[in-house]
XYZ file of C-alpha atoms in Angstrom:
408
model
C 0.000 0.000 0.000
C 1.098 3.564 -0.733
C 1.989 5.586 2.295
C 0.099 8.964 2.608
C 1.787 11.723 4.564
C -0.474 14.435 5.997
C 1.003 17.893 6.430
C -0.502 20.076 9.099
C -0.502 23.866 9.098
C -0.077 25.602 12.394
C -2.735 28.234 13.254
C -0.149 31.012 13.283
C 1.154 29.971 9.869
C -2.405 29.996 8.434
C -2.931 33.569 9.674
C 0.346 34.670 8.128
C -0.678 33.153 4.792
C -4.049 34.920 4.906
C -2.441 38.244 5.787
C 0.008 37.759 2.924
C -2.803 37.225 0.427
C -4.675 40.276 1.729
C -1.500 42.364 1.511
C -1.018 41.361 -2.123
C -4.651 42.232 -2.949
C -4.365 45.562 -1.139
C -1.175 46.396 -2.964
C -2.777 45.506 -6.308
C -5.858 47.646 -5.571
C -3.682 50.562 -4.431
C -1.524 50.277 -7.533
C -4.619 50.306 -9.731
C -6.016 53.398 -8.004
C -2.683 55.205 -8.270
C -2.418 54.274 -11.954
C -5.980 55.406 -12.648
C -5.379 58.765 -10.948
C -2.017 59.252 -12.627
C -3.191 58.130 -16.071
C -6.940 58.886 -16.286
C -8.870 58.204 -19.481
C -9.193 61.915 -20.251
C -5.400 62.135 -20.680
C -5.613 59.481 -23.393
C -8.386 61.427 -25.150
C -6.348 64.635 -25.025
C -3.227 62.906 -26.347
C -5.216 61.261 -29.136
C -6.866 64.527 -30.143
C -3.600 66.450 -30.061
C -2.098 63.866 -32.406
C -5.081 64.121 -34.774
C -4.830 67.918 -34.851
C -1.102 67.761 -35.523
C -1.568 65.377 -38.444
C -4.339 67.454 -39.982
C -3.501 71.040 -39.067
C 0.138 71.076 -38.016
C 2.219 71.536 -34.900
C 1.075 75.099 -34.170
C -2.594 74.068 -34.063
C -1.777 71.035 -31.903
C -0.056 73.292 -29.381
C -3.366 75.137 -28.929
C -5.179 71.980 -27.803
C -5.991 72.437 -24.084
C -4.268 70.209 -21.548
C -5.485 69.105 -18.146
C -8.944 69.323 -16.646
C -11.120 71.886 -18.427
C -13.974 73.619 -16.626
C -16.733 75.944 -17.763
C -18.411 77.959 -15.030
C -21.968 79.012 -15.904
C -22.909 81.902 -13.615
C -26.432 82.049 -15.018
C -27.092 78.476 -13.897
C -24.790 78.188 -10.892
C -23.081 75.056 -12.185
C -19.699 73.904 -13.461
C -19.211 71.642 -16.484
C -15.996 69.721 -17.125
C -17.305 67.854 -20.150
C -14.819 69.492 -22.542
C -11.996 67.787 -20.670
C -12.773 64.765 -22.865
C -14.998 66.336 -25.532
C -12.170 68.501 -26.863
C -13.361 68.617 -30.486
C -16.686 70.300 -29.645
C -15.796 73.647 -31.232
C -13.210 72.421 -33.791
C -14.135 72.148 -37.446
C -13.027 69.118 -39.406
C -13.816 66.390 -36.883
C -17.510 65.942 -37.777
C -16.907 62.297 -38.691
C -14.904 61.536 -35.545
C -16.069 59.196 -32.830
C -17.156 60.474 -29.436
C -15.775 62.102 -27.448
C -13.576 63.584 -30.208
C -16.413 64.784 -32.417
C -17.307 68.267 -33.692
C -20.594 69.544 -32.257
C -23.198 70.571 -34.882
C -22.557 74.321 -35.203
C -26.159 75.514 -35.604
C -27.237 74.998 -32.009
C -23.965 76.438 -30.687
C -24.609 79.757 -32.399
C -27.635 80.268 -30.136
C -26.184 78.347 -27.160
C -22.395 78.898 -27.065
C -20.631 76.447 -24.795
C -18.824 79.131 -22.808
C -22.198 80.609 -21.732
C -24.464 77.547 -21.503
C -22.057 74.707 -20.842
C -23.114 71.182 -21.779
C -25.311 69.625 -19.101
C -28.181 72.124 -19.352
C -29.010 70.511 -22.695
C -27.374 67.085 -22.598
C -27.830 66.104 -18.945
C -25.172 64.311 -16.894
C -22.944 65.407 -14.002
C -20.919 68.335 -15.203
C -18.319 68.322 -12.435
C -17.316 64.652 -12.895
C -14.310 63.664 -15.017
C -14.702 59.891 -15.336
C -17.105 58.528 -17.908
C -19.610 56.720 -15.683
C -20.137 59.578 -13.246
C -19.960 62.278 -15.915
C -22.737 60.556 -17.858
C -24.828 60.381 -14.699
C -25.161 56.590 -14.735
C -24.793 56.341 -10.988
C -27.285 55.811 -8.151
C -29.267 58.795 -6.883
C -28.429 61.064 -9.829
C -31.736 62.098 -11.443
C -30.384 63.718 -14.617
C -28.503 61.147 -16.733
C -26.950 61.909 -20.090
C -29.629 61.921 -22.797
C -27.672 59.808 -25.243
C -28.444 57.660 -28.256
C -28.855 54.403 -26.337
C -31.472 55.934 -24.065
C -33.275 57.432 -27.069
C -33.256 54.049 -28.812
C -34.842 52.486 -25.722
C -37.532 55.119 -25.107
C -38.136 56.569 -28.576
C -37.251 53.917 -31.170
C -36.572 55.510 -34.532
C -36.682 59.094 -33.224
C -33.035 59.717 -32.355
C -31.244 61.539 -29.571
C -32.440 65.024 -30.589
C -36.053 64.110 -29.812
C -35.089 63.002 -26.318
C -32.941 66.065 -25.704
C -35.958 68.279 -26.417
C -37.070 67.258 -22.914
C -34.288 69.467 -21.531
C -34.779 72.164 -24.172
C -38.366 72.704 -23.102
C -37.336 73.447 -19.520
C -36.382 76.904 -20.845
C -38.571 77.024 -23.960
C -41.774 75.836 -22.242
C -43.790 78.976 -22.969
C -43.112 78.920 -26.704
C -45.939 77.648 -28.880
C -43.364 75.797 -30.978
C -39.595 75.403 -30.662
C -37.361 74.812 -33.667
C -36.015 71.261 -33.668
C -38.312 69.994 -30.880
C -41.025 68.399 -32.998
C -42.156 65.785 -30.472
C -42.511 68.399 -27.738
C -44.317 70.709 -30.183
C -46.705 67.866 -30.983
C -47.417 67.417 -27.280
C -48.225 71.126 -26.927
C -50.692 70.911 -29.813
C -52.359 67.912 -28.197
C -52.792 69.814 -24.913
C -54.904 72.341 -26.815
C -56.693 69.858 -29.060
C -57.685 67.463 -26.280
C -58.665 70.189 -23.828
C -56.263 69.182 -21.045
C -56.706 72.557 -19.346
C -60.361 71.825 -18.756
C -59.286 69.611 -15.846
C -55.618 70.461 -15.235
C -53.955 73.725 -14.352
C -50.937 74.263 -16.605
C -48.733 77.339 -16.364
C -51.271 79.008 -14.099
C -54.321 78.428 -16.328
C -56.878 75.647 -16.244
C -59.201 73.607 -14.047
C -58.786 71.965 -10.678
C -60.431 68.593 -11.260
C -57.113 66.877 -11.953
C -53.700 67.615 -10.435
C -51.812 70.799 -11.283
C -49.329 69.823 -14.008
C -47.318 73.050 -14.101
C -44.270 71.437 -12.446
C -45.152 67.777 -13.026
C -41.604 67.047 -14.221
C -40.248 67.801 -10.741
C -42.062 64.827 -9.246
C -39.539 62.377 -7.821
C -39.508 58.908 -9.454
C -40.103 57.306 -6.041
C -43.412 59.186 -5.742
C -45.038 57.247 -8.596
C -47.180 54.184 -7.930
C -45.775 51.416 -10.136
C -47.875 48.628 -8.608
C -50.166 48.418 -11.666
C -47.403 48.969 -14.207
C -46.118 45.947 -16.096
C -42.677 45.801 -17.687
C -39.992 48.388 -17.091
C -40.705 50.684 -14.134
C -39.726 54.234 -14.992
C -41.359 57.647 -15.040
C -41.493 57.610 -18.844
C -43.119 54.165 -18.865
C -45.635 55.314 -16.227
C -46.710 58.303 -18.337
C -46.938 56.143 -21.460
C -49.223 53.662 -19.710
C -51.279 56.442 -18.138
C -51.945 58.222 -21.440
C -52.787 54.912 -23.072
C -55.334 53.892 -20.422
C -55.666 56.137 -17.343
C -57.920 53.710 -15.466
C -55.414 50.888 -15.822
C -53.085 52.764 -13.446
C -55.631 54.604 -11.295
C -58.967 52.822 -10.991
C -60.738 55.802 -9.391
C -59.600 58.421 -11.917
C -62.159 60.481 -13.849
C -59.670 61.067 -16.683
C -61.047 59.570 -19.905
C -59.058 57.609 -22.440
C -58.324 59.685 -25.531
C -57.428 56.814 -27.914
C -54.052 58.356 -28.676
C -51.610 57.021 -31.256
C -48.253 55.685 -29.946
C -46.345 58.747 -31.197
C -48.877 61.067 -29.554
C -48.442 59.222 -26.262
C -44.658 59.605 -26.443
C -44.994 63.319 -27.233
C -47.232 63.934 -24.232
C -45.013 61.867 -21.938
C -41.948 63.904 -22.937
C -43.862 67.173 -22.581
C -45.111 66.425 -19.056
C -41.640 65.283 -17.963
C -40.167 68.528 -19.352
C -42.358 70.707 -17.111
C -39.617 71.222 -14.537
C -38.256 74.196 -12.659
C -34.949 75.319 -14.089
C -32.740 77.702 -12.133
C -31.152 79.919 -14.761
C -30.517 83.639 -14.919
C -32.753 85.706 -17.166
C -29.700 86.516 -19.279
C -29.690 82.916 -20.529
C -33.363 83.066 -21.490
C -32.884 86.032 -23.809
C -36.148 87.059 -25.425
C -37.958 83.785 -24.718
C -41.518 84.252 -23.389
C -41.744 84.023 -19.594
C -45.486 83.384 -19.259
C -48.212 81.431 -21.017
C -51.177 83.823 -21.277
C -54.263 83.258 -23.436
C -53.805 84.450 -27.001
C -55.009 87.918 -27.990
C -57.880 86.313 -29.906
C -58.922 84.244 -26.869
C -58.861 87.317 -24.644
C -60.948 89.340 -27.122
C -63.517 86.554 -27.481
C -63.738 86.107 -23.691
C -64.354 89.833 -23.191
C -67.126 89.804 -25.801
C -68.766 86.729 -24.276
C -68.690 88.292 -20.813
C -70.809 91.146 -22.163
C -73.316 88.856 -23.882
C -76.359 86.913 -22.682
C -74.176 83.944 -21.689
C -71.969 85.995 -19.366
C -72.822 83.827 -16.349
C -71.388 80.709 -17.999
C -68.162 82.574 -18.811
C -67.676 84.192 -15.396
C -68.261 80.943 -13.538
C -65.872 79.047 -15.813
C -68.429 76.561 -17.162
C -67.372 77.520 -20.686
C -63.920 76.023 -20.057
C -65.458 72.639 -20.880
C -68.892 73.441 -22.323
C -69.993 75.698 -25.171
C -73.366 77.438 -24.915
C -73.983 78.000 -28.596
C -77.411 79.587 -28.216
C -75.728 82.509 -26.397
C -72.624 82.543 -28.627
C -70.407 81.147 -25.863
C -67.444 79.177 -27.221
C -65.271 76.842 -25.195
C -61.486 76.816 -25.524
C -61.566 73.122 -24.534
C -64.998 71.783 -25.592
C -64.813 68.343 -24.038
C -68.323 68.548 -22.540
C -71.730 68.755 -24.269
C -73.334 72.028 -25.333
C -75.223 73.421 -22.342
C -77.834 74.987 -24.615
C -79.809 71.735 -24.390
C -78.581 70.458 -21.008
C -82.125 70.455 -19.581
C -83.193 67.853 -22.145
C -79.846 65.996 -22.360
C -79.599 65.366 -18.619
C -83.096 63.931 -18.385
C -82.489 61.630 -21.354
C -79.067 60.420 -20.197
C -79.535 60.239 -16.427
C -83.354 59.962 -16.077
C -83.482 62.844 -13.596
C -84.577 66.467 -14.061
C -81.920 69.160 -14.290
C -82.775 70.489 -10.814
C -81.986 67.150 -9.146
C -78.844 66.589 -11.221
C -77.315 69.971 -10.358
C -77.949 69.414 -6.662
C -76.774 65.781 -6.713
C -74.612 65.157 -9.825
C -73.158 61.828 -10.929
C -70.313 60.644 -13.126
C -67.651 63.185 -14.110
C -69.792 66.116 -12.972
C -69.727 64.758 -9.438
C -65.950 65.211 -9.434
C -66.294 68.660 -11.053
C -68.786 69.882 -8.461
C -66.787 68.467 -5.559
C -63.346 69.708 -6.641
C -63.790 72.765 -8.834
C -67.308 74.208 -8.536
C -68.396 73.915 -4.928
C -71.775 75.675 -5.181
C -73.877 77.017 -2.354
C -77.658 76.313 -2.400
C -78.231 79.794 -3.820
C -75.624 79.207 -6.557
C -77.264 75.854 -7.373
C -80.568 77.655 -7.893
C -78.881 80.243 -10.128
C -77.203 77.484 -12.183
C -80.576 75.799 -12.713
C -82.156 79.118 -13.732
C -79.365 79.828 -16.244
C -79.568 76.328 -17.748
C -83.341 76.613 -18.124
C -82.936 80.054 -19.715
C -80.446 78.638 -22.214
C -82.780 75.753 -23.041
C -85.722 78.110 -23.523
C -83.652 80.253 -25.892
C -82.606 77.118 -27.751
C -86.214 76.037 -28.130
C -87.196 79.453 -29.494
C -84.270 79.380 -31.915
C -85.244 75.902 -33.072
C -88.858 76.962 -33.560
C -87.791 79.898 -35.748
C -85.684 77.678 -37.980
C -88.593 75.258 -38.438
C -91.146 77.988 -39.187
C -92.457 77.536 -42.733
C -91.610 80.236 -45.234
C -94.837 82.091 -46.292
């Protein structure tokens, strides 16, 4: 038989071996950290770019390439951006075909937003003060403003490109414009707000109803404040808004918000628009001549003044016309999502099987939410509402009788 010899290791020897291994690992980690600090990636980018400039433009041009950490201080926004430490080719012509970060920035947008005044992160997102790729791009925990890059655009807006996603940041400053050049998806969302009558229920930029939540600063809502319990698939703020615009009741069973049967592109436009409604702390000097408020148009103001002097003035002053036209009195609605109140006396009885008096005092459906959240009427105001609705119906009946009168 073969003889087996067992070797024993003394406890003290085992500890020394363990400490030796740990020492080697610590030395390796320390060496790596020292190397990374001494030879960071941005030095490689600067060396590479300097070589490219020398080959293309000569030694004198290469000598003008900045060295070391570059920083842009933006007084109007109270932030510092160090992005050009790596993105050295931003303002250089001739590197349009280069790979990032050594790529010439499209010059058009820089004419209106020069880098030395606006920096980079106001438009692109990311952490401006960081100088390593992961942190600079904002792909770290607890940083709410990641870089709006092509991969994120491909995930959220397939086929639309990075520019469409970046419009989310553009609209933080351009929110009061009716349309912003180059921000077509955001512009589409603004058109939908008017077409679908969102202000009938939601206050936006200081104007609108109180039935739904105020959306003026909806983009400031923290991601942790959303209820994702009914959301399938990826849980993100963008996904939540997409699902909500597709089917509001699927996410909030008790909501009174109707489904608007929106197309996928319309849903994406509205989701981006709502997420862009954020507070942005910038000096007025950066906003230039951009509008600072969102008032009704001159035409809307003129029409409202005329209607307030007409026979339907009560419906205008109380705000009923925000959702309902009263055509018999020439009252138009900026967001006509409700039926014409000219025939409400008849419509209510046909649809709800109760007379108008009972419905006003004890409404049901959407109007129950309206009367409990936006129009809290006293008994005397209820009586006046009934009188006005009956007057409108009587005028409608007279108008209808005149149109049916035979021509002699």
